[in-house]
């Protein structure tokens, strides 16, 4: 069983303090996606960040002292500004392209007003201005991964669902296997269950730098977190991350429940070897060095592998401003996002 300890914690200023949207509401940092490219952290909020020069996607260097938000840069390409509700990032298996996925949790039956919630985007690493939409509807040219949504409908099998995970792993065909993590599924946005499912398909990178699916999207994996020892609350999948150093997948699950009339948020981290994933083995809960379940005190939504020993966890606490052990202050500013860097102290053999 993998073990990890907290190496560092803190907050990141994601935009100017006091920033307000068009309705005059205070903008809240809700970081749901993170990726590390070897030098910089790429992060995204699942809520828009207003301003022509800004977007919900930004990058900042990771230094020995932690993330340097003094050098934060927004990725402001039009398609990156247009997509809404980012949920996860991934690198392609060759490490040459970045993928970003939104929640796919809403669509209009008639019209295109909610297409921005249905995007899978790709761009060459370090070239966000070259971003493209993956698998758009070829019939009308309207922005959005609408053909992908049709495939997701068939693979997931429910009228309502929400994606919160994205990863690529080595596969049996093409350039790898592209995986989507499903957090919610049901009849409607107010009638659903939390789940931890993974659907996906093999892909290849085209000459034009886009993705082409080469087999059918189907379910590859599922598990029930709250049935495992050490898990105290019902969870849904909140991030997927492939660790190429150890040929394994990490799963983040998070919870938001009421306990004693008070909101309680948090999450858990799980690991599984790639061959075990293919065989459907239940993931193992990552523990503290003392053997206790590593339970996050914040709603863990983004995960990135930094190197062989370190993981970066980003939190989306919605409107909850409590900082807990992350900072000596009681509350964060709305523009701040809490984070944790974990050090793996024991890693199972693959």
Short mmCIF file of C-alpha atoms in Angstrom, two decimals, residues 36-314:
data_model
loop_
_atom_site.label_atom_id
_atom_site.label_comp_id
_atom_site.label_asym_id
_atom_site.label_seq_id
_atom_site.Cartn_x
_atom_site.Cartn_y
_atom_site.Cartn_z
CA UNK A 36 2.75 19.79 -14.27
CA UNK A 37 4.91 20.04 -17.40
CA UNK A 38 8.28 19.73 -15.68
CA UNK A 39 8.63 23.45 -15.01
CA UNK A 40 5.21 25.02 -14.62
CA UNK A 41 1.89 24.15 -13.07
CA UNK A 42 -1.08 24.50 -15.38
CA UNK A 43 -4.27 25.13 -13.41
CA UNK A 44 -7.93 25.82 -14.15
CA UNK A 45 -10.98 26.98 -12.23
CA UNK A 46 -14.36 25.45 -12.95
CA UNK A 47 -15.83 28.96 -12.81
CA UNK A 48 -15.04 31.73 -15.34
CA UNK A 49 -12.48 34.39 -14.42
CA UNK A 50 -13.67 37.70 -15.95
CA UNK A 51 -11.46 40.10 -17.90
CA UNK A 52 -10.40 40.23 -21.55
CA UNK A 53 -6.82 39.49 -20.58
CA UNK A 54 -7.73 36.59 -18.27
CA UNK A 55 -9.21 33.14 -18.51
CA UNK A 56 -10.03 30.29 -16.15
CA UNK A 57 -6.77 28.62 -17.28
CA UNK A 58 -3.40 29.87 -16.07
CA UNK A 59 0.18 28.75 -15.55
CA UNK A 60 2.82 29.55 -12.93
CA UNK A 61 6.31 28.27 -12.12
CA UNK A 62 6.89 25.67 -9.43
CA UNK A 63 9.98 26.62 -7.43
CA UNK A 64 11.66 24.87 -4.45
CA UNK A 65 9.67 27.28 -2.25
CA UNK A 66 6.39 26.31 -3.92
CA UNK A 67 4.15 27.77 -6.67
CA UNK A 68 5.21 31.32 -7.59
CA UNK A 69 1.97 33.23 -8.23
CA UNK A 70 3.96 36.44 -8.79
CA UNK A 71 4.74 34.98 -12.24
CA UNK A 72 1.21 33.73 -12.98
CA UNK A 73 0.21 33.94 -16.67
CA UNK A 74 -3.30 33.51 -18.05
CA UNK A 75 -3.82 31.39 -21.16
CA UNK A 76 -6.10 33.70 -23.09
CA UNK A 77 -6.60 32.03 -26.47
CA UNK A 78 -10.24 32.52 -27.53
CA UNK A 79 -11.15 28.82 -27.29
CA UNK A 80 -9.64 28.56 -23.82
CA UNK A 81 -11.65 31.58 -22.70
CA UNK A 82 -14.81 30.20 -24.29
CA UNK A 83 -14.92 26.76 -22.63
CA UNK A 84 -16.68 26.70 -19.25
CA UNK A 85 -16.35 24.43 -16.21
CA UNK A 86 -12.90 22.94 -16.62
CA UNK A 87 -12.54 19.71 -14.65
CA UNK A 88 -9.21 18.04 -15.50
CA UNK A 89 -6.01 18.16 -17.57
CA UNK A 90 -3.81 15.43 -18.98
CA UNK A 91 -0.72 15.06 -21.11
CA UNK A 92 -0.82 12.70 -24.07
CA UNK A 93 1.26 9.58 -23.51
CA UNK A 94 4.16 11.03 -25.52
CA UNK A 95 4.12 14.18 -23.38
CA UNK A 96 3.83 16.46 -26.42
CA UNK A 97 0.23 17.66 -26.14
CA UNK A 98 -2.01 19.00 -23.37
CA UNK A 99 -5.64 17.90 -23.06
CA UNK A 100 -8.32 19.76 -21.10
CA UNK A 101 -11.87 18.59 -20.43
CA UNK A 102 -14.95 20.39 -19.14
CA UNK A 103 -17.76 18.82 -17.12
CA UNK A 104 -20.18 17.83 -19.94
CA UNK A 105 -22.90 18.15 -17.27
CA UNK A 106 -25.35 20.26 -19.25
CA UNK A 107 -26.55 20.69 -22.82
CA UNK A 108 -29.55 22.26 -24.54
CA UNK A 109 -31.86 19.89 -26.37
CA UNK A 110 -32.65 22.67 -28.83
CA UNK A 111 -29.99 25.24 -29.66
CA UNK A 112 -26.35 25.68 -28.68
CA UNK A 113 -26.48 27.93 -25.62
CA UNK A 114 -24.72 25.42 -23.35
CA UNK A 115 -22.15 24.04 -25.78
CA UNK A 116 -19.33 25.73 -23.86
CA UNK A 117 -19.78 23.16 -21.07
CA UNK A 118 -18.97 20.37 -23.55
CA UNK A 119 -15.34 20.69 -24.60
CA UNK A 120 -12.34 18.46 -24.94
CA UNK A 121 -9.43 20.66 -26.03
CA UNK A 122 -5.91 19.87 -27.23
CA UNK A 123 -2.81 21.97 -27.89
CA UNK A 124 0.92 21.35 -28.30
CA UNK A 125 2.79 21.63 -25.01
CA UNK A 126 3.90 25.24 -24.60
CA UNK A 127 1.71 26.46 -27.51
CA UNK A 128 -1.75 27.17 -26.06
CA UNK A 129 -2.50 29.61 -28.87
CA UNK A 130 -2.73 26.55 -31.16
CA UNK A 131 -5.61 25.02 -29.18
CA UNK A 132 -8.15 22.90 -31.09
CA UNK A 133 -11.52 21.37 -30.24
CA UNK A 134 -11.54 17.56 -30.21
CA UNK A 135 -14.36 15.65 -31.91
CA UNK A 136 -16.72 18.51 -32.81
CA UNK A 137 -19.98 17.86 -34.61
CA UNK A 138 -18.87 17.76 -38.26
CA UNK A 139 -22.31 18.72 -39.57
CA UNK A 140 -22.77 22.29 -38.43
CA UNK A 141 -19.36 23.66 -37.45
CA UNK A 142 -20.63 24.90 -34.07
CA UNK A 143 -17.97 24.98 -31.35
CA UNK A 144 -18.04 22.20 -28.78
CA UNK A 145 -17.09 18.51 -28.67
CA UNK A 146 -20.63 17.51 -29.64
CA UNK A 147 -19.69 14.31 -31.44
CA UNK A 148 -17.73 13.27 -28.34
CA UNK A 149 -20.81 13.98 -26.23
CA UNK A 150 -22.82 11.57 -28.37
CA UNK A 151 -20.19 8.88 -27.75
CA UNK A 152 -20.16 9.61 -24.02
CA UNK A 153 -23.95 9.28 -23.92
CA UNK A 154 -23.68 5.76 -25.31
CA UNK A 155 -20.79 4.71 -23.08
CA UNK A 156 -22.16 6.11 -19.80
CA UNK A 157 -25.79 5.21 -20.44
CA UNK A 158 -27.52 7.92 -18.39
CA UNK A 159 -29.27 11.12 -19.51
CA UNK A 160 -27.26 13.14 -16.97
CA UNK A 161 -23.58 12.76 -16.06
CA UNK A 162 -20.61 14.84 -14.99
CA UNK A 163 -16.99 14.30 -15.98
CA UNK A 164 -14.23 15.18 -13.51
CA UNK A 165 -11.31 12.99 -14.58
CA UNK A 166 -8.98 12.82 -17.58
CA UNK A 167 -5.86 10.73 -18.20
CA UNK A 168 -3.96 9.00 -20.96
CA UNK A 169 -2.21 5.67 -20.44
CA UNK A 170 -0.25 3.35 -22.73
CA UNK A 171 -2.68 1.23 -24.70
CA UNK A 172 -2.87 -1.68 -27.08
CA UNK A 173 -3.60 0.43 -30.15
CA UNK A 174 -2.67 3.79 -31.62
CA UNK A 175 -0.93 6.34 -29.39
CA UNK A 176 -2.58 5.27 -26.15
CA UNK A 177 -5.84 5.02 -24.23
CA UNK A 178 -7.74 8.20 -23.35
CA UNK A 179 -9.71 7.86 -20.12
CA UNK A 180 -12.58 10.00 -18.78
CA UNK A 181 -13.55 9.86 -15.10
CA UNK A 182 -17.29 10.02 -14.29
CA UNK A 183 -18.27 11.55 -10.93
CA UNK A 184 -22.07 11.84 -11.22
CA UNK A 185 -24.70 9.96 -13.20
CA UNK A 186 -28.48 9.80 -13.12
CA UNK A 187 -31.68 11.13 -14.59
CA UNK A 188 -31.04 14.86 -14.07
CA UNK A 189 -28.79 17.36 -12.29
CA UNK A 190 -31.02 17.07 -9.20
CA UNK A 191 -31.51 13.29 -9.44
CA UNK A 192 -28.12 11.54 -9.56
CA UNK A 193 -25.71 9.32 -7.65
CA UNK A 194 -22.00 9.82 -6.98
CA UNK A 195 -19.91 7.24 -8.83
CA UNK A 196 -16.31 6.41 -9.66
CA UNK A 197 -16.38 5.14 -13.23
CA UNK A 198 -13.83 5.34 -16.02
CA UNK A 199 -14.78 5.23 -19.70
CA UNK A 200 -12.40 5.63 -22.60
CA UNK A 201 -11.14 4.75 -26.06
CA UNK A 202 -7.84 4.33 -27.88
CA UNK A 203 -6.67 7.38 -29.80
CA UNK A 204 -4.06 8.61 -32.20
CA UNK A 205 -2.68 12.09 -32.85
CA UNK A 206 -3.46 13.27 -36.37
CA UNK A 207 -1.06 15.07 -38.69
CA UNK A 208 -2.90 18.28 -37.80
CA UNK A 209 -2.25 17.83 -34.08
CA UNK A 210 -5.76 16.77 -33.06
CA UNK A 211 -7.05 13.53 -31.58
CA UNK A 212 -8.83 10.79 -33.48
CA UNK A 213 -10.57 7.94 -31.65
CA UNK A 214 -9.79 4.57 -33.20
CA UNK A 215 -12.22 2.34 -31.32
CA UNK A 216 -15.52 2.71 -29.47
CA UNK A 217 -15.78 4.59 -26.20
CA UNK A 218 -16.66 2.06 -23.47
CA UNK A 219 -16.43 1.48 -19.72
CA UNK A 220 -12.97 0.38 -18.58
CA UNK A 221 -13.23 0.54 -14.79
CA UNK A 222 -15.44 1.26 -11.78
CA UNK A 223 -15.23 0.98 -8.01
CA UNK A 224 -17.20 2.07 -4.93
CA UNK A 225 -14.95 4.10 -2.59
CA UNK A 226 -17.19 4.08 0.50
CA UNK A 227 -17.21 0.27 0.55
CA UNK A 228 -13.48 0.25 1.33
CA UNK A 229 -11.99 0.23 4.83
CA UNK A 230 -10.97 3.65 6.11
CA UNK A 231 -13.44 5.63 3.99
CA UNK A 232 -15.94 7.47 6.17
CA UNK A 233 -18.09 9.26 3.58
CA UNK A 234 -19.69 8.60 0.21
CA UNK A 235 -17.41 9.93 -2.53
CA UNK A 236 -17.36 10.59 -6.24
CA UNK A 237 -14.37 10.53 -8.56
CA UNK A 238 -12.76 13.98 -8.83
CA UNK A 239 -9.52 13.44 -10.79
CA UNK A 240 -7.45 10.87 -12.66
CA UNK A 241 -3.67 10.99 -13.05
CA UNK A 242 -1.24 8.59 -14.73
CA UNK A 243 2.18 8.23 -13.09
CA UNK A 244 4.68 7.24 -15.81
CA UNK A 245 7.49 6.86 -13.26
CA UNK A 246 5.76 3.90 -11.62
CA UNK A 247 3.32 2.82 -14.38
CA UNK A 248 0.29 3.39 -12.18
CA UNK A 249 -2.93 5.37 -11.97
CA UNK A 250 -3.95 7.67 -9.14
CA UNK A 251 -7.59 8.38 -8.41
CA UNK A 252 -8.84 11.32 -6.38
CA UNK A 253 -12.27 11.02 -4.79
CA UNK A 254 -13.97 13.83 -2.88
CA UNK A 255 -17.01 14.25 -0.69
CA UNK A 256 -19.35 17.05 0.32
CA UNK A 257 -21.80 15.93 3.00
CA UNK A 258 -23.70 17.25 5.99
CA UNK A 259 -22.70 15.93 9.39
CA UNK A 260 -24.44 17.17 12.53
CA UNK A 261 -26.06 20.00 10.57
CA UNK A 262 -22.65 21.22 9.32
CA UNK A 263 -21.11 20.96 5.88
CA UNK A 264 -18.15 18.62 5.72
CA UNK A 265 -15.82 18.41 2.71
CA UNK A 266 -12.73 16.35 2.00
CA UNK A 267 -11.30 13.59 -0.12
CA UNK A 268 -9.14 10.50 -0.49
CA UNK A 269 -6.29 9.37 -2.75
CA UNK A 270 -6.06 5.91 -4.33
CA UNK A 271 -3.44 4.09 -6.41
CA UNK A 272 -3.40 1.13 -8.76
CA UNK A 273 -0.82 -0.40 -11.10
CA UNK A 274 -1.63 -0.15 -14.80
CA UNK A 275 -1.89 -3.92 -15.24
CA UNK A 276 -4.12 -4.08 -12.16
CA UNK A 277 -6.32 -1.38 -13.68
CA UNK A 278 -6.69 -3.47 -16.80
CA UNK A 279 -7.63 -6.47 -14.66
CA UNK A 280 -10.26 -4.53 -12.70
CA UNK A 281 -8.51 -4.74 -9.31
CA UNK A 282 -9.95 -2.42 -6.63
CA UNK A 283 -7.68 0.60 -6.03
CA UNK A 284 -5.75 0.84 -2.76
CA UNK A 285 -6.28 3.77 -0.43
CA UNK A 286 -3.13 5.85 0.09
CA UNK A 287 -2.35 6.09 3.81
CA UNK A 288 -0.24 8.20 6.11
CA UNK A 289 3.16 6.79 7.20
CA UNK A 290 1.37 5.65 10.37
CA UNK A 291 -1.01 3.52 8.31
CA UNK A 292 -4.12 5.68 8.72
CA UNK A 293 -6.26 6.68 5.73
CA UNK A 294 -4.96 9.90 4.17
CA UNK A 295 -8.14 11.96 4.39
CA UNK A 296 -7.91 15.48 2.96
CA UNK A 297 -9.58 18.24 4.96
CA UNK A 298 -10.46 20.08 1.74
CA UNK A 299 -12.34 18.97 -1.39
CA UNK A 300 -9.53 17.48 -3.46
CA UNK A 301 -10.27 18.09 -7.15
CA UNK A 302 -6.96 18.33 -9.04
CA UNK A 303 -3.92 16.03 -8.99
CA UNK A 304 -0.54 16.23 -10.74
CA UNK A 305 2.55 14.02 -10.58
CA UNK A 306 5.57 16.28 -9.99
CA UNK A 307 8.33 13.65 -10.00
CA UNK A 308 9.03 10.15 -8.66
CA UNK A 309 8.26 11.10 -5.07
CA UNK A 310 5.93 14.12 -5.09
CA UNK A 311 2.29 14.79 -5.93
CA UNK A 312 0.47 18.13 -6.12
CA UNK A 313 -3.13 18.34 -4.91
CA UNK A 314 -5.40 21.32 -5.71
#
